[in-house]
Every structure is written in C-alpha cells, then in structure tokens.
C-alpha cells in the first residue's frame, strides 16, 4: 500500500484545540485523525519540464550513521490547528489490466540478480506476470552459489562470484536481447556495473548505494544501455519530479524553515534511503538548511510499529518517509509523507524500466544512460 500525504497547518490562538495533541508514541498515520474525513484535493502537476536531474549523479553528502540524530517529530502546540490535506493513495497489488499490451511479439529475456532476495523474487513474479522470459541463471553470494531457487514454477541456478564474466558472456550469447536487473547489495553496485559494461549487456540498476559518481562514469564511458535509479516506484518518482520542479521554480521559498526527516525501512536495509536524500536535496534548494546526517533512520521493529505505525506484516518490507517543516516563528508547519508497504510498486516499476530499455536498445537510441524520469516521460507504462 502506498500513501502520500501533504499536510499544511496554520496556527491560530484559541482557548482549546479541536482535538488533543497526539502523544509522541502515537503512529504517524494517526496523528491527524480529522484529515481522514476531509475531501482529497487533487493537484495535477505537469512533468513535461521535469529535469532528468532528479537523480543528478546523486552528488550528495555521505551519511555517517554515527551522526544520525534520533529525534521525535515536534509536539504540536496547544493552539487550534486548521489542517489542509492533500492525499493520494493506491494499492501496489498486481494490476488487473492486460500486463502484456505493451510487449513485443518475442518475450524479452531478463536475468535477475539476486534471485534469492525478496526484491529479486518480487521482480521475477512481476516480470513473469508481464510475459517476460526469466533466464534460469542468477548471480548471488558465495554462500548461495550452486543453489536452485524456484520462483513462479521456474528453477533458477545461482552462480557465485567466481567466473561471473564468462558465465554472463555465455548467457548473453544465448540470449542476444538480454537485459540484466540488479537488486543485490550496496557494496557490489560498482563491481556489478563494471561487469555488465565490460560484457556489453544492457541493465537496470535498482540497487542503491555504492559510489554513484563512479557508477555513472562507468556506464557513460562504456556506451552500454542502462536505467540507473535508486527509486523504481513510479508514483514516488513522480513526487520527486514535482519536488524538483518546485525547487527550480521557487528557490528559497522555505528559507528560514527548520526540517526534520524520518525514514523507516526493513532492518536489512543498511544504508540511508536514497529517496530521502533526493527529497532533502530539493528542500535545500528551497532554502532549508539541513545536513544529511540529521536524517532519522528507523530500523528497530518495535519503534516501527509503535512510533511510525508500520503494519506488523510489512516489517520485512516497507518504506515510510516523513518530512516535517516548521516556520521560524513556529506558527506554520508543512508535512510531506509517503508510505509504501511491500515491494510490488518497485517490481512493477522495474518491469516498466526493462520494457523501456528494450525499446531503446532496439531503436539504437543515441542516449544510453537513463533514469526513471525518462521512463515516466515515455508514457507507455502499464
């Protein structure tokens, strides 16, 4: 389930608030009960002018976990709150419409690395549903080498780090239209990208982390077709694009405002959210002074349930983000919130990226390096 809430609160002096302030431990989604009954305001923002730099080589300050400041979102003042809510919600379940409407006559072969991980399996399921051909080979860790993974009734042999180049070259020879999908770990991003580029196989890099400058340089110099994005959820990417447009057209609009950021992901996610970094970069352009080391990372399951409001069944796979802005005089506040339960939103976006990239390879497009903004602009998403 994916939710996006933008809440603007103007403070007025009043002897008593319309509802009591929420306790610090109350889940974030329950902090503004009155907004549940407000009619949603639909805002359409054109992405025609959205720059491809929403993920601009990601030249962002590295985050030191030791400097992460664990702070609660500030308590609301005991004044009357007049909330204006903008809301968007959607289910990230499998779409009911025809998933194969945009596919070529011959199924596109894809090799998913790593197929043993939860994200890899989610991509395989989405790709199989879309009619893509799952290559029965996948790269994994040394520990997983030699294992056979069964997903959607298909057996996939996991290959370890040794002899990866010769194995990939052989697979590419057998499947000339091959596209590799990478959902491995941050520590192998650069090594994997260099391998794909050396062999010359097009790829979709959904793994976050690594040296992003080095990653983009590797891809650009190799002239290999690739979609590189730390965020594959199409709707979240559209939100990021809208933030980038606002930052470019209204620089300094939030000068003087303070910002607090909280992001919660499954405990297995070791790095700080790339999405949170991208959004914070936009806020910096809008005039907010904020250090990336101030991002509050929540990885403890108990805190995720009690403080963030993550459903227990999604502790192993979720992405909850909250950005809270406060004016210098504490009389105005803004909140931007987007919550994702599960992985299907990323898996479906990845399939769209594969279809997009296959089209670019077939047409021999001059541009070789793309991101999810390019995929959105194409307008052929399922």
XYZ file of C-alpha atoms in Angstrom:
382
model
C 0.000 0.000 0.000
C 1.386 3.392 -0.986
C 0.243 6.622 0.680
C 1.232 10.239 0.100
C 0.021 12.903 2.496
C 0.876 16.606 2.443
C -0.430 18.407 5.489
C -0.295 22.191 5.926
C -1.219 23.534 9.345
C -1.774 27.224 10.157
C -1.851 28.086 13.843
C -4.447 30.403 15.345
C -4.778 31.405 19.007
C -7.644 29.518 20.582
C -8.531 28.650 24.166
C -8.915 24.972 23.292
C -7.820 22.771 20.391
C -10.410 20.826 18.334
C -8.701 17.603 19.320
C -5.971 16.811 21.869
C -2.309 16.768 20.839
C -1.099 13.330 19.818
C 1.223 11.544 22.244
C 4.802 11.092 20.921
C 4.339 7.328 20.634
C 1.183 7.536 18.528
C 1.671 6.227 14.954
C 2.305 8.996 12.455
C -0.655 7.999 10.305
C -2.974 8.532 13.288
C -1.701 11.962 14.317
C -4.208 13.900 12.241
C -7.500 11.978 12.571
C -9.542 14.898 11.250
C -7.817 14.733 7.876
C -9.314 11.284 7.315
C -12.713 12.851 6.643
C -11.553 15.797 4.552
C -12.228 15.538 0.818
C -8.951 14.978 -1.045
C -7.702 17.833 -3.172
C -6.378 16.610 -6.483
C -3.437 18.504 -7.840
C -2.133 17.850 -11.335
C 1.493 18.792 -11.959
C 2.959 18.541 -15.463
C 6.203 16.625 -15.706
C 6.996 17.916 -19.196
C 9.610 20.242 -17.786
C 10.773 17.839 -15.114
C 14.568 17.659 -15.449
C 16.371 14.377 -15.749
C 18.449 15.584 -12.836
C 16.030 14.451 -10.153
C 18.723 11.839 -9.589
C 21.661 14.013 -10.812
C 24.553 11.651 -10.336
C 23.499 11.863 -6.699
C 26.372 14.118 -5.627
C 25.114 14.205 -2.082
C 26.905 14.243 1.192
C 27.565 10.781 2.559
C 25.723 9.987 5.738
C 27.548 8.919 8.838
C 25.354 6.673 10.892
C 27.187 7.835 13.958
C 25.919 11.365 13.342
C 22.311 10.344 12.854
C 20.202 12.193 15.368
C 17.250 10.231 16.709
C 14.662 12.878 17.436
C 10.936 12.692 17.636
C 8.786 14.903 15.465
C 7.994 18.064 17.469
C 4.832 18.055 19.553
C 2.045 20.239 18.261
C 1.440 23.469 20.144
C -1.788 23.763 22.115
C -3.369 26.063 19.539
C -6.144 25.466 17.113
C -4.947 23.569 14.033
C -6.648 24.154 10.724
C -5.278 21.345 8.546
C -5.429 21.307 4.773
C -4.722 17.815 3.480
C -3.604 16.666 0.062
C -3.840 12.924 -0.191
C -3.067 10.208 -2.687
C -3.409 6.526 -2.032
C -3.076 3.446 -4.166
C -2.721 -0.279 -3.869
C 0.548 -1.750 -5.035
C -1.025 -5.091 -5.839
C -0.869 -6.638 -9.284
C -2.735 -4.540 -11.848
C -5.868 -6.110 -13.225
C -5.498 -4.790 -16.751
C -3.643 -6.596 -19.517
C 0.030 -6.617 -18.496
C 1.172 -7.717 -21.954
C -0.330 -4.918 -24.015
C 2.997 -3.115 -24.483
C 5.168 -6.173 -25.050
C 6.881 -7.056 -28.328
C 5.998 -10.320 -30.096
C 9.102 -12.041 -28.704
C 9.350 -12.060 -24.876
C 12.271 -10.069 -23.523
C 14.764 -12.267 -21.653
C 15.808 -10.904 -18.260
C 18.401 -12.108 -15.772
C 17.581 -11.050 -12.214
C 20.438 -10.614 -9.736
C 19.919 -11.552 -6.935
C 17.049 -14.002 -7.285
C 17.438 -15.234 -3.694
C 16.500 -11.849 -2.224
C 12.969 -10.632 -1.569
C 13.247 -7.819 -4.090
C 14.655 -10.148 -6.713
C 11.798 -12.583 -6.222
C 9.252 -9.754 -6.431
C 10.725 -8.643 -9.761
C 10.647 -12.198 -11.114
C 6.975 -12.527 -10.201
C 6.102 -9.185 -11.817
C 8.162 -9.995 -14.918
C 6.584 -13.413 -15.277
C 3.121 -11.877 -14.948
C 4.046 -9.368 -17.662
C 5.112 -12.144 -20.033
C 8.877 -11.613 -19.911
C 11.218 -14.590 -20.219
C 13.092 -15.368 -16.992
C 16.610 -16.602 -17.718
C 17.325 -19.596 -15.418
C 20.623 -18.131 -14.156
C 21.289 -15.557 -11.447
C 24.325 -14.168 -9.641
C 24.428 -14.360 -5.870
C 26.767 -14.649 -2.930
C 29.414 -17.322 -2.462
C 27.223 -18.872 0.208
C 24.276 -19.168 -2.173
C 26.372 -20.461 -5.067
C 25.039 -23.711 -6.518
C 21.580 -23.322 -5.012
C 18.462 -23.642 -7.127
C 15.716 -21.114 -6.444
C 12.169 -21.796 -7.580
C 10.018 -18.770 -8.323
C 6.736 -18.887 -10.262
C 7.404 -22.517 -11.080
C 10.749 -21.671 -12.668
C 14.052 -23.067 -11.411
C 16.927 -20.592 -11.334
C 20.536 -21.650 -10.734
C 22.512 -19.270 -8.523
C 26.121 -18.629 -9.553
C 28.701 -17.311 -7.084
C 31.304 -14.568 -7.623
C 33.823 -16.797 -9.436
C 33.827 -16.911 -13.245
C 30.990 -14.401 -13.455
C 32.346 -12.750 -16.589
C 32.491 -15.961 -18.633
C 29.058 -17.049 -17.353
C 27.449 -13.718 -18.213
C 29.096 -13.685 -21.644
C 27.742 -17.175 -22.309
C 24.233 -16.190 -21.205
C 24.389 -13.054 -23.350
C 25.396 -15.161 -26.328
C 22.421 -17.467 -25.785
C 20.066 -14.517 -25.254
C 21.202 -11.618 -27.508
C 18.314 -9.412 -26.323
C 19.161 -9.993 -22.672
C 18.581 -7.297 -20.047
C 20.029 -7.731 -16.562
C 18.172 -6.488 -13.491
C 20.315 -5.787 -10.429
C 18.902 -5.864 -6.893
C 21.952 -7.018 -4.990
C 23.662 -5.086 -2.157
C 25.205 -1.577 -1.990
C 28.727 -2.960 -1.637
C 28.630 -4.676 -5.039
C 26.981 -1.922 -7.108
C 30.143 -0.681 -8.794
C 31.683 -4.099 -9.326
C 28.474 -5.421 -10.881
C 28.006 -2.403 -13.144
C 31.586 -2.713 -14.365
C 30.963 -6.369 -15.192
C 27.775 -5.621 -17.158
C 29.524 -2.837 -19.044
C 32.568 -4.981 -19.814
C 30.404 -7.737 -21.291
C 28.224 -5.133 -23.008
C 24.848 -6.257 -21.681
C 22.112 -3.645 -21.056
C 20.968 -3.477 -17.437
C 18.566 -1.921 -14.946
C 20.294 -0.942 -11.706
C 17.780 -0.760 -8.869
C 20.317 -1.257 -6.084
C 21.070 1.863 -4.045
C 24.415 2.803 -2.525
C 27.906 2.380 -3.867
C 29.977 5.159 -5.449
C 27.330 6.800 -7.636
C 29.747 9.139 -9.453
C 31.886 6.169 -10.368
C 28.768 4.229 -11.400
C 27.575 6.893 -13.833
C 31.066 7.355 -15.225
C 31.386 3.603 -15.847
C 28.076 3.456 -17.713
C 28.641 6.577 -19.768
C 32.133 5.583 -20.861
C 31.050 2.062 -21.834
C 28.147 3.281 -24.029
C 26.036 0.406 -22.662
C 22.293 0.994 -22.416
C 21.188 1.255 -18.782
C 18.465 2.563 -16.493
C 20.008 3.623 -13.190
C 17.751 4.747 -10.364
C 17.781 4.350 -6.577
C 13.971 4.603 -6.670
C 11.915 2.407 -9.007
C 8.434 3.216 -7.663
C 6.839 5.234 -10.472
C 4.496 7.222 -8.256
C 7.264 8.085 -5.793
C 9.454 9.181 -8.715
C 6.622 11.438 -9.928
C 6.506 13.004 -6.446
C 10.277 13.562 -6.584
C 9.926 15.184 -10.001
C 7.256 17.521 -8.645
C 9.575 18.435 -5.757
C 12.372 19.171 -8.227
C 10.085 21.429 -10.284
C 9.099 23.330 -7.146
C 12.738 23.690 -6.111
C 13.761 25.043 -9.513
C 10.836 27.436 -9.934
C 10.642 28.696 -6.345
C 14.190 28.682 -4.934
C 14.378 29.929 -1.360
C 10.607 29.608 -0.800
C 11.215 27.892 2.554
C 14.174 29.969 3.707
C 14.405 30.012 7.474
C 12.258 26.916 7.939
C 13.577 24.043 10.025
C 13.330 20.482 8.724
C 13.084 17.111 10.410
C 13.215 13.899 8.405
C 12.305 10.368 9.409
C 12.640 7.294 7.199
C 11.766 3.745 8.190
C 12.733 0.635 6.240
C 13.138 -3.063 6.952
C 16.073 -3.875 9.225
C 18.006 -5.455 6.348
C 18.364 -2.059 4.609
C 21.736 -0.866 5.828
C 22.083 2.480 4.041
C 20.109 5.701 4.342
C 17.253 5.993 1.875
C 18.292 7.424 -1.487
C 14.778 8.818 -1.850
C 15.109 10.726 1.420
C 18.413 12.172 0.207
C 16.862 13.270 -3.091
C 13.894 14.956 -1.374
C 16.175 16.669 1.132
C 18.294 17.970 -1.740
C 15.154 19.660 -3.091
C 14.414 21.208 0.291
C 17.959 22.568 0.392
C 17.335 24.284 -2.949
C 14.149 25.701 -1.451
C 16.269 27.422 1.182
C 16.148 24.953 4.065
C 19.392 24.449 5.946
C 19.655 20.711 6.560
C 22.509 18.257 6.953
C 22.002 14.769 5.534
C 23.422 13.367 8.772
C 20.296 14.603 10.563
C 18.058 12.053 8.835
C 16.419 9.859 11.466
C 16.775 6.237 10.390
C 14.300 3.832 11.999
C 15.280 0.173 11.740
C 14.052 -1.188 15.081
C 10.824 -3.208 14.589
C 9.342 -2.106 17.904
C 9.792 1.583 17.048
C 8.447 0.969 13.566
C 5.194 -0.434 14.968
C 4.705 1.907 17.932
C 6.138 5.199 16.669
C 5.865 5.001 12.880
C 2.737 2.889 12.526
C 4.104 0.209 10.203
C 1.761 -2.806 9.952
C 3.430 -5.782 11.576
C 3.043 -7.938 8.473
C 5.118 -5.405 6.491
C 8.049 -5.020 8.881
C 10.162 -7.093 6.495
C 9.366 -4.855 3.528
C 8.280 -1.221 3.770
C 9.373 2.365 3.161
C 7.801 5.075 5.334
C 9.028 8.666 4.929
C 8.056 11.843 6.784
C 9.398 15.361 6.125
C 8.302 17.990 8.671
C 8.904 21.711 8.043
C 8.359 24.438 10.658
C 8.430 28.207 10.178
C 10.885 30.342 12.208
C 8.098 31.630 14.477
C 6.589 28.143 14.924
C 3.194 29.252 13.559
C 3.211 27.327 10.245
C 4.110 23.729 9.544
C 4.197 21.512 6.467
C 4.385 17.729 6.299
C 5.157 15.564 3.293
C 4.587 11.863 3.835
C 4.791 8.850 1.543
C 4.406 5.291 2.800
C 4.929 2.040 0.924
C 4.060 -1.424 2.213
C 5.514 -4.337 0.307
C 7.683 -4.386 -2.814
C 5.273 -4.637 -5.724
C 5.435 -0.902 -6.505
C 9.185 -1.269 -7.145
C 8.834 -4.554 -9.008
C 6.221 -3.148 -11.391
C 8.340 -0.055 -11.977
C 11.320 -2.278 -12.721
C 9.369 -4.179 -15.369
C 8.418 -0.872 -16.985
C 12.097 0.095 -16.953
C 13.008 -3.188 -18.675
C 10.378 -2.642 -21.396
C 11.567 0.943 -21.831
C 15.215 -0.082 -22.099
C 14.472 -2.898 -24.568
C 12.769 -0.344 -26.798
C 15.784 1.976 -26.657
C 18.171 -0.867 -27.485
C 16.023 -1.986 -30.427
C 15.779 1.550 -31.830
C 19.521 2.139 -31.303
C 18.813 5.374 -29.461
C 21.681 7.834 -29.205
C 21.206 8.332 -25.485
C 22.405 5.350 -23.458
C 22.041 6.239 -19.768
C 18.539 6.759 -18.377
C 16.687 7.084 -15.077
C 13.079 6.588 -14.005
C 12.134 10.135 -15.030
C 12.916 9.093 -18.607
C 10.700 6.034 -18.155
C 7.858 8.228 -16.866
C 8.223 10.655 -19.760
C 7.899 7.856 -22.284
C 4.290 7.460 -21.194
C 3.966 3.780 -22.101
C 3.748 2.404 -18.573
C 1.334 -0.432 -17.969
